[in-house]
């Protein structure tokens, strides 16, 4: 297993696309989060308290876009090998297919966790600097963002876990479809198109169902730190829904991968 992990890590770190996608994840997450907190001010409300702004969730808005590049990274980790035919060499060097897939998932999770932790920490730090200047001060009921606060820590750790699960989702789709473009298209559809369709339908019932059971809306519930009672699904159960999609697809893919020709 150690040798297989090292082999998969070598593949990931020697591909320029891997570093570009990880860097893009950090940049997009921080940039969108910073833009979001910069655009909101208490001057738009009658009073600062009347804004009812979830500043933690607002600062982590960038995850909504950053997950797209992580999905692509996950899909490429397997889809690229099918596209170039190098999957045959991989399976010749490491005949244990479950070991190959487990190593890919572990390498993906490690790289994504590092990039995600950097992106989330930077987003929260930027928000901590910007929000007081926009009126969101401790005196107005908006404490400075800090990871020592349990709810902020939960949102931060949960956001990193979201990114890891999205990477695994991309990997699982690539294993099932054996095609990078197909995995990316289907993955982006699950993340973005399904919630959009629910909004277009204009049905409160379907909107509630999508927020409970679609991977992105459910997973993003982990970022909410205020008015939790109003959520269609709680933070950790919502993350559990995303985990079910990601791990479920990976397990199904692993079962098929074991008996299907390369």
Short mmCIF file of C-alpha atoms in Angstrom, two decimals:
data_model
loop_
_atom_site.label_atom_id
_atom_site.label_comp_id
_atom_site.label_asym_id
_atom_site.label_seq_id
_atom_site.Cartn_x
_atom_site.Cartn_y
_atom_site.Cartn_z
CA UNK A 1 0.00 0.00 0.00
CA UNK A 2 2.88 2.36 0.83
CA UNK A 3 4.50 1.75 -2.56
CA UNK A 4 1.18 2.29 -4.34
CA UNK A 5 0.58 5.54 -2.44
CA UNK A 6 4.06 6.76 -3.34
CA UNK A 7 3.47 5.90 -7.01
CA UNK A 8 0.17 7.82 -7.07
CA UNK A 9 1.73 10.77 -5.27
CA UNK A 10 4.52 10.84 -7.86
CA UNK A 11 1.94 10.92 -10.65
CA UNK A 12 0.03 13.79 -9.07
CA UNK A 13 3.00 15.98 -8.19
CA UNK A 14 4.72 15.57 -11.56
CA UNK A 15 1.68 16.73 -13.52
CA UNK A 16 1.58 20.53 -13.96
CA UNK A 17 -2.22 20.37 -14.20
CA UNK A 18 -2.44 19.09 -10.62
CA UNK A 19 -0.60 22.09 -9.21
CA UNK A 20 -2.51 24.49 -11.44
CA UNK A 21 -5.85 23.10 -10.28
CA UNK A 22 -4.85 23.14 -6.61
CA UNK A 23 -3.56 26.71 -6.95
CA UNK A 24 -6.73 27.71 -8.80
CA UNK A 25 -8.80 26.25 -5.97
CA UNK A 26 -6.99 28.39 -3.40
CA UNK A 27 -7.10 31.55 -5.52
CA UNK A 28 -10.75 31.20 -6.52
CA UNK A 29 -11.90 30.34 -3.00
CA UNK A 30 -10.08 33.28 -1.42
CA UNK A 31 -10.96 35.74 -4.22
CA UNK A 32 -14.68 34.98 -4.23
CA UNK A 33 -14.84 34.95 -0.44
CA UNK A 34 -13.03 38.28 -0.22
CA UNK A 35 -15.26 39.82 -2.89
CA UNK A 36 -18.36 38.61 -1.03
CA UNK A 37 -17.41 40.12 2.32
CA UNK A 38 -16.27 43.34 0.63
CA UNK A 39 -19.63 43.76 -1.08
CA UNK A 40 -21.72 43.56 2.11
CA UNK A 41 -22.06 46.44 4.56
CA UNK A 42 -24.29 47.27 7.51
CA UNK A 43 -25.20 50.54 5.78
CA UNK A 44 -27.62 48.51 3.66
CA UNK A 45 -29.68 47.68 6.78
CA UNK A 46 -31.65 49.81 9.22
CA UNK A 47 -29.29 48.68 11.96
CA UNK A 48 -26.26 46.40 12.01
CA UNK A 49 -28.15 43.82 14.03
CA UNK A 50 -30.99 43.89 11.49
CA UNK A 51 -28.66 42.55 8.79
CA UNK A 52 -28.66 39.08 10.39
CA UNK A 53 -25.62 38.31 8.27
CA UNK A 54 -23.86 34.99 8.72
CA UNK A 55 -20.36 36.39 8.36
CA UNK A 56 -18.70 32.98 8.61
CA UNK A 57 -20.74 31.52 5.76
CA UNK A 58 -20.26 34.71 3.77
CA UNK A 59 -16.47 34.50 4.09
CA UNK A 60 -16.52 30.90 2.85
CA UNK A 61 -18.62 31.65 -0.25
CA UNK A 62 -15.60 30.92 -2.45
CA UNK A 63 -15.90 27.19 -1.75
CA UNK A 64 -18.93 27.28 -4.04
CA UNK A 65 -16.58 27.97 -6.98
CA UNK A 66 -13.41 26.33 -5.69
CA UNK A 67 -15.10 22.94 -5.62
CA UNK A 68 -15.33 22.98 -9.43
CA UNK A 69 -11.55 22.86 -9.87
CA UNK A 70 -11.27 20.18 -7.21
CA UNK A 71 -13.88 18.09 -9.03
CA UNK A 72 -11.80 18.40 -12.20
CA UNK A 73 -8.68 17.33 -10.29
CA UNK A 74 -10.50 14.25 -8.99
CA UNK A 75 -11.79 13.33 -12.45
CA UNK A 76 -8.38 13.81 -14.06
CA UNK A 77 -6.64 11.58 -11.52
CA UNK A 78 -8.29 8.54 -13.09
CA UNK A 79 -9.80 9.79 -16.35
CA UNK A 80 -6.43 10.94 -17.70
CA UNK A 81 -5.01 7.43 -17.31
CA UNK A 82 -7.89 5.96 -19.27
CA UNK A 83 -7.49 8.65 -21.92
CA UNK A 84 -3.77 8.01 -22.44
CA UNK A 85 -3.90 4.26 -21.88
CA UNK A 86 -1.44 4.41 -18.98
CA UNK A 87 -4.01 2.67 -16.78
CA UNK A 88 -2.68 -0.62 -18.21
CA UNK A 89 0.83 0.18 -17.00
CA UNK A 90 -0.56 1.16 -13.60
CA UNK A 91 -2.40 -2.14 -13.22
CA UNK A 92 0.61 -4.10 -14.43
CA UNK A 93 2.81 -2.47 -11.78
CA UNK A 94 0.12 -2.77 -9.10
CA UNK A 95 -2.25 -5.69 -9.89
CA UNK A 96 -4.38 -5.04 -6.80
CA UNK A 97 -7.06 -2.77 -8.23
CA UNK A 98 -8.60 -1.93 -4.88
CA UNK A 99 -5.15 -0.86 -3.70
CA UNK A 100 -4.71 1.39 -6.75
CA UNK A 101 -8.05 3.10 -6.20
CA UNK A 102 -7.52 3.46 -2.45
CA UNK A 103 -4.11 5.05 -3.06
CA UNK A 104 -5.53 7.48 -5.61
CA UNK A 105 -8.26 8.48 -3.17
CA UNK A 106 -5.75 8.91 -0.31
CA UNK A 107 -3.42 11.07 -2.43
CA UNK A 108 -6.33 13.17 -3.65
CA UNK A 109 -7.63 13.63 -0.12
CA UNK A 110 -4.19 14.66 1.17
CA UNK A 111 -3.55 17.20 -1.58
CA UNK A 112 -7.07 18.60 -1.38
CA UNK A 113 -6.92 18.87 2.41
CA UNK A 114 -3.72 20.91 2.19
CA UNK A 115 -5.07 23.26 -0.49
CA UNK A 116 -8.45 23.49 1.21
CA UNK A 117 -6.98 24.31 4.63
CA UNK A 118 -4.89 27.08 3.09
CA UNK A 119 -7.86 28.49 1.15
CA UNK A 120 -10.25 28.40 4.10
CA UNK A 121 -7.76 29.91 6.56
CA UNK A 122 -6.89 32.72 4.14
CA UNK A 123 -10.59 33.41 3.44
CA UNK A 124 -11.40 33.71 7.13
CA UNK A 125 -8.36 35.91 7.75
CA UNK A 126 -9.30 38.23 4.89
CA UNK A 127 -12.85 38.47 6.22
CA UNK A 128 -11.56 39.22 9.71
CA UNK A 129 -9.70 42.22 8.28
CA UNK A 130 -12.48 43.48 6.01
CA UNK A 131 -15.72 42.97 7.92
CA UNK A 132 -15.12 45.45 10.80
CA UNK A 133 -14.59 48.21 8.25
CA UNK A 134 -18.01 47.39 6.78
CA UNK A 135 -19.74 47.76 10.13
CA UNK A 136 -19.67 44.13 11.28
CA UNK A 137 -17.98 44.79 14.60
CA UNK A 138 -18.12 43.01 17.97
CA UNK A 139 -20.00 46.00 19.38
CA UNK A 140 -22.75 45.38 16.81
CA UNK A 141 -23.02 41.69 17.61
CA UNK A 142 -20.56 40.34 15.04
CA UNK A 143 -17.48 38.89 16.80
CA UNK A 144 -14.19 38.83 14.95
CA UNK A 145 -13.82 35.59 13.03
CA UNK A 146 -11.53 33.14 14.80
CA UNK A 147 -10.96 29.40 14.63
CA UNK A 148 -11.13 29.24 18.42
CA UNK A 149 -14.89 29.75 18.09
CA UNK A 150 -16.51 26.26 17.87
CA UNK A 151 -19.08 27.18 15.20
CA UNK A 152 -16.48 28.90 13.03
CA UNK A 153 -14.15 25.93 13.44
CA UNK A 154 -16.95 23.56 12.47
CA UNK A 155 -17.68 25.59 9.34
CA UNK A 156 -13.98 25.74 8.43
CA UNK A 157 -13.25 22.05 8.98
CA UNK A 158 -16.52 21.12 7.29
CA UNK A 159 -15.63 23.22 4.24
CA UNK A 160 -12.30 21.41 3.89
CA UNK A 161 -14.14 18.09 4.19
CA UNK A 162 -16.56 19.28 1.48
CA UNK A 163 -13.66 19.85 -0.89
CA UNK A 164 -12.18 16.45 -0.10
CA UNK A 165 -15.52 14.74 -0.77
CA UNK A 166 -15.93 16.64 -4.05
CA UNK A 167 -12.50 15.36 -5.15
CA UNK A 168 -13.57 11.81 -4.27
CA UNK A 169 -16.83 12.39 -6.16
CA UNK A 170 -14.85 13.33 -9.27
CA UNK A 171 -12.67 10.25 -8.87
CA UNK A 172 -15.68 7.97 -8.47
CA UNK A 173 -17.36 9.36 -11.59
CA UNK A 174 -14.16 8.94 -13.62
CA UNK A 175 -13.86 5.31 -12.51
CA UNK A 176 -17.45 4.63 -13.50
CA UNK A 177 -17.39 6.45 -16.84
CA UNK A 178 -13.71 5.94 -17.80
CA UNK A 179 -13.87 9.37 -19.41
CA UNK A 180 -12.61 12.67 -18.02
CA UNK A 181 -14.99 14.92 -19.95
CA UNK A 182 -18.02 12.81 -19.05
CA UNK A 183 -17.07 12.70 -15.36
CA UNK A 184 -16.54 16.46 -15.22
CA UNK A 185 -19.79 17.20 -17.07
CA UNK A 186 -21.87 14.90 -14.87
CA UNK A 187 -20.13 16.11 -11.72
CA UNK A 188 -20.70 19.78 -12.50
CA UNK A 189 -24.30 18.98 -13.34
CA UNK A 190 -24.81 17.37 -9.93
CA UNK A 191 -23.17 20.29 -8.15
CA UNK A 192 -24.63 23.26 -10.02
CA UNK A 193 -27.37 22.37 -12.51
CA UNK A 194 -29.61 20.36 -10.18
CA UNK A 195 -29.97 23.21 -7.63
CA UNK A 196 -30.53 25.67 -10.49
CA UNK A 197 -33.33 23.55 -11.95
CA UNK A 198 -35.01 23.41 -8.55
CA UNK A 199 -35.00 27.21 -8.42
CA UNK A 200 -36.39 27.45 -11.95
CA UNK A 201 -39.27 25.14 -11.10
CA UNK A 202 -40.45 27.64 -8.50
CA UNK A 203 -41.78 24.88 -6.24
CA UNK A 204 -41.11 25.34 -2.54
CA UNK A 205 -41.52 21.58 -2.03
CA UNK A 206 -38.93 20.66 -4.62
CA UNK A 207 -36.58 23.40 -3.46
CA UNK A 208 -36.72 21.97 0.05
CA UNK A 209 -36.08 18.45 -1.27
CA UNK A 210 -33.12 19.56 -3.34
CA UNK A 211 -31.59 21.42 -0.40
CA UNK A 212 -31.93 18.24 1.64
CA UNK A 213 -30.77 15.66 -0.86
CA UNK A 214 -28.71 17.31 -3.63
CA UNK A 215 -24.97 17.06 -2.87
CA UNK A 216 -23.98 20.72 -3.06
CA UNK A 217 -26.83 22.43 -1.12
CA UNK A 218 -26.80 19.71 1.53
CA UNK A 219 -23.02 19.74 1.90
CA UNK A 220 -22.83 23.53 2.10
CA UNK A 221 -25.12 23.49 5.15
CA UNK A 222 -21.94 22.77 7.14
CA UNK A 223 -20.95 26.44 6.66
CA UNK A 224 -24.05 27.90 8.32
CA UNK A 225 -23.49 29.27 11.83
CA UNK A 226 -26.68 31.28 12.44
CA UNK A 227 -30.40 30.43 12.43
CA UNK A 228 -29.72 26.70 12.18
CA UNK A 229 -33.35 25.90 12.97
CA UNK A 230 -34.35 27.35 9.59
CA UNK A 231 -32.13 24.97 7.62
CA UNK A 232 -33.84 22.21 5.61
CA UNK A 233 -31.07 19.91 6.84
CA UNK A 234 -28.55 20.30 9.67
CA UNK A 235 -24.84 20.99 9.07
CA UNK A 236 -23.47 17.52 9.82
CA UNK A 237 -26.39 15.56 8.29
CA UNK A 238 -25.97 17.73 5.19
CA UNK A 239 -22.29 16.85 4.99
CA UNK A 240 -23.33 13.24 5.44
CA UNK A 241 -25.49 13.50 2.30
CA UNK A 242 -22.51 14.74 0.30
CA UNK A 243 -20.37 11.95 1.77
CA UNK A 244 -22.99 9.39 0.74
CA UNK A 245 -22.83 10.60 -2.87
CA UNK A 246 -19.03 10.70 -2.98
CA UNK A 247 -18.26 7.46 -1.14
CA UNK A 248 -21.22 5.66 -2.70
CA UNK A 249 -20.04 6.45 -6.23
CA UNK A 250 -16.47 5.48 -5.31
CA UNK A 251 -17.58 2.13 -3.86
CA UNK A 252 -19.73 1.33 -6.89
CA UNK A 253 -16.85 2.36 -9.13
CA UNK A 254 -14.46 0.18 -7.13
CA UNK A 255 -16.74 -2.85 -7.50
CA UNK A 256 -16.94 -2.37 -11.28
CA UNK A 257 -13.23 -1.55 -11.55
CA UNK A 258 -12.32 -4.91 -10.02
CA UNK A 259 -13.87 -6.99 -12.79
CA UNK A 260 -13.99 -4.69 -15.81
CA UNK A 261 -11.17 -4.74 -18.38
CA UNK A 262 -8.82 -1.77 -18.29
#
